[in-house]
């Protein structure tokens, strides 16, 4: 067995636990999605900067020509994505939010078709349709009462999938223009800078920033550090190490265990469950994601550049 396989599995398992960290920080320590987004991006940027200063100083250099793309990367791929992804977990549950992220390849396919005139083959069209059918099942369209209660959470989760899809496009663009660690560091840093002013603004539907737990609950720091060292930075390091011996297409298949881990973790820790038709919908979304990524080489850029959640 290639030694990269367990590294890919480890990365996917870390990604699958991200909703648990969000839930602990929110339900146990009262942190809002905006609070978690600011602290996650800012602390991860600080930890990574210290690590690069010690082991890889050349990655600290920011190419001036990439300043604007990295600013956009930080705004959409970090600031907006982090808040939406975290809020989706609060509004739905760990498993649902994780599954909805896998709509990202469908959004990427549609954006690439509109902006860069990439052809929409029959396989792509079918995969996009299947992805959104799966999304509808996860939203429980078959139960009008449940749909009404859960609709906003599903919308936020799908929006998180869209911003993660844009993260994919930024990652693909940056992959040939800067070190991966440089891209991660400055996208985190710029994302933090975009999020910081929002703590002084009342945002509709978003709870205000609350840092009280940091001063009164030492375990909140443990959860926050676990979020940064685990699914934010650790998974990225493991996945890229695994790609040294495992092809990107195979790695993307292995990484689809993430929502399975999320479902199991949500059930074991919070007794959160998905109905049978929701599980069918999740399977359709993951299958569509595989059909859209494995065949045309986007898998490496999409998952290797991932920071979440």
JSON list of N, CA, C and O in Angstrom, two decimals, residues 29 69 73 82 90 97 100 187 194 218 234 248 300:
[
{"chain": "A", "resi": 29, "resn": "UNK", "atom": "N", "xyz": [-19.59, 27.22, 24.12]},
{"chain": "A", "resi": 29, "resn": "UNK", "atom": "CA", "xyz": [-18.90, 28.44, 24.55]},
{"chain": "A", "resi": 29, "resn": "UNK", "atom": "C", "xyz": [-19.52, 29.72, 24.01]},
{"chain": "A", "resi": 29, "resn": "UNK", "atom": "O", "xyz": [-18.99, 30.81, 24.19]},
{"chain": "A", "resi": 69, "resn": "UNK", "atom": "N", "xyz": [-5.19, 39.14, -6.67]},
{"chain": "A", "resi": 69, "resn": "UNK", "atom": "CA", "xyz": [-5.85, 37.84, -6.59]},
{"chain": "A", "resi": 69, "resn": "UNK", "atom": "C", "xyz": [-5.93, 37.29, -5.17]},
{"chain": "A", "resi": 69, "resn": "UNK", "atom": "O", "xyz": [-6.95, 36.72, -4.78]},
{"chain": "A", "resi": 73, "resn": "UNK", "atom": "N", "xyz": [-9.06, 36.25, -2.99]},
{"chain": "A", "resi": 73, "resn": "UNK", "atom": "CA", "xyz": [-9.03, 34.92, -2.37]},
{"chain": "A", "resi": 73, "resn": "UNK", "atom": "C", "xyz": [-9.41, 35.05, -0.89]},
{"chain": "A", "resi": 73, "resn": "UNK", "atom": "O", "xyz": [-10.24, 34.28, -0.38]},
{"chain": "A", "resi": 82, "resn": "UNK", "atom": "N", "xyz": [-15.75, 31.04, 5.35]},
{"chain": "A", "resi": 82, "resn": "UNK", "atom": "CA", "xyz": [-15.66, 30.61, 6.74]},
{"chain": "A", "resi": 82, "resn": "UNK", "atom": "C", "xyz": [-16.94, 30.92, 7.51]},
{"chain": "A", "resi": 82, "resn": "UNK", "atom": "O", "xyz": [-17.44, 30.10, 8.27]},
{"chain": "A", "resi": 90, "resn": "UNK", "atom": "N", "xyz": [-24.56, 25.50, 12.22]},
{"chain": "A", "resi": 90, "resn": "UNK", "atom": "CA", "xyz": [-25.47, 25.90, 13.29]},
{"chain": "A", "resi": 90, "resn": "UNK", "atom": "C", "xyz": [-26.94, 25.76, 12.85]},
{"chain": "A", "resi": 90, "resn": "UNK", "atom": "O", "xyz": [-27.79, 25.35, 13.63]},
{"chain": "A", "resi": 97, "resn": "UNK", "atom": "N", "xyz": [-24.32, 20.09, 6.60]},
{"chain": "A", "resi": 97, "resn": "UNK", "atom": "CA", "xyz": [-23.40, 21.14, 6.15]},
{"chain": "A", "resi": 97, "resn": "UNK", "atom": "C", "xyz": [-22.22, 20.55, 5.39]},
{"chain": "A", "resi": 97, "resn": "UNK", "atom": "O", "xyz": [-21.78, 21.10, 4.38]},
{"chain": "A", "resi": 100, "resn": "UNK", "atom": "N", "xyz": [-23.43, 19.39, 1.88]},
{"chain": "A", "resi": 100, "resn": "UNK", "atom": "CA", "xyz": [-23.73, 20.51, 0.98]},
{"chain": "A", "resi": 100, "resn": "UNK", "atom": "C", "xyz": [-22.48, 21.15, 0.40]},
{"chain": "A", "resi": 100, "resn": "UNK", "atom": "O", "xyz": [-22.53, 21.75, -0.68]},
{"chain": "A", "resi": 187, "resn": "UNK", "atom": "N", "xyz": [-3.93, 34.35, 2.08]},
{"chain": "A", "resi": 187, "resn": "UNK", "atom": "CA", "xyz": [-5.39, 34.30, 1.99]},
{"chain": "A", "resi": 187, "resn": "UNK", "atom": "C", "xyz": [-6.00, 34.32, 3.39]},
{"chain": "A", "resi": 187, "resn": "UNK", "atom": "O", "xyz": [-7.02, 34.99, 3.62]},
{"chain": "A", "resi": 194, "resn": "UNK", "atom": "N", "xyz": [-10.44, 41.31, 6.34]},
{"chain": "A", "resi": 194, "resn": "UNK", "atom": "CA", "xyz": [-11.79, 41.61, 5.85]},
{"chain": "A", "resi": 194, "resn": "UNK", "atom": "C", "xyz": [-12.84, 41.35, 6.93]},
{"chain": "A", "resi": 194, "resn": "UNK", "atom": "O", "xyz": [-13.86, 42.05, 6.99]},
{"chain": "A", "resi": 218, "resn": "UNK", "atom": "N", "xyz": [-11.01, 28.23, 29.62]},
{"chain": "A", "resi": 218, "resn": "UNK", "atom": "CA", "xyz": [-9.75, 27.75, 29.04]},
{"chain": "A", "resi": 218, "resn": "UNK", "atom": "C", "xyz": [-9.96, 26.67, 27.97]},
{"chain": "A", "resi": 218, "resn": "UNK", "atom": "O", "xyz": [-9.18, 26.60, 27.01]},
{"chain": "A", "resi": 234, "resn": "UNK", "atom": "N", "xyz": [-3.62, 21.30, 9.58]},
{"chain": "A", "resi": 234, "resn": "UNK", "atom": "CA", "xyz": [-3.11, 19.93, 9.60]},
{"chain": "A", "resi": 234, "resn": "UNK", "atom": "C", "xyz": [-3.59, 19.11, 8.41]},
{"chain": "A", "resi": 234, "resn": "UNK", "atom": "O", "xyz": [-2.82, 18.36, 7.80]},
{"chain": "A", "resi": 248, "resn": "UNK", "atom": "N", "xyz": [-3.81, 12.66, -7.89]},
{"chain": "A", "resi": 248, "resn": "UNK", "atom": "CA", "xyz": [-4.87, 13.56, -7.44]},
{"chain": "A", "resi": 248, "resn": "UNK", "atom": "C", "xyz": [-6.24, 12.94, -7.61]},
{"chain": "A", "resi": 248, "resn": "UNK", "atom": "O", "xyz": [-7.13, 13.12, -6.76]},
{"chain": "A", "resi": 300, "resn": "UNK", "atom": "N", "xyz": [-7.07, 17.92, -7.62]},
{"chain": "A", "resi": 300, "resn": "UNK", "atom": "CA", "xyz": [-5.91, 18.33, -6.82]},
{"chain": "A", "resi": 300, "resn": "UNK", "atom": "C", "xyz": [-6.04, 19.77, -6.36]},
{"chain": "A", "resi": 300, "resn": "UNK", "atom": "O", "xyz": [-5.81, 20.09, -5.20]}
]
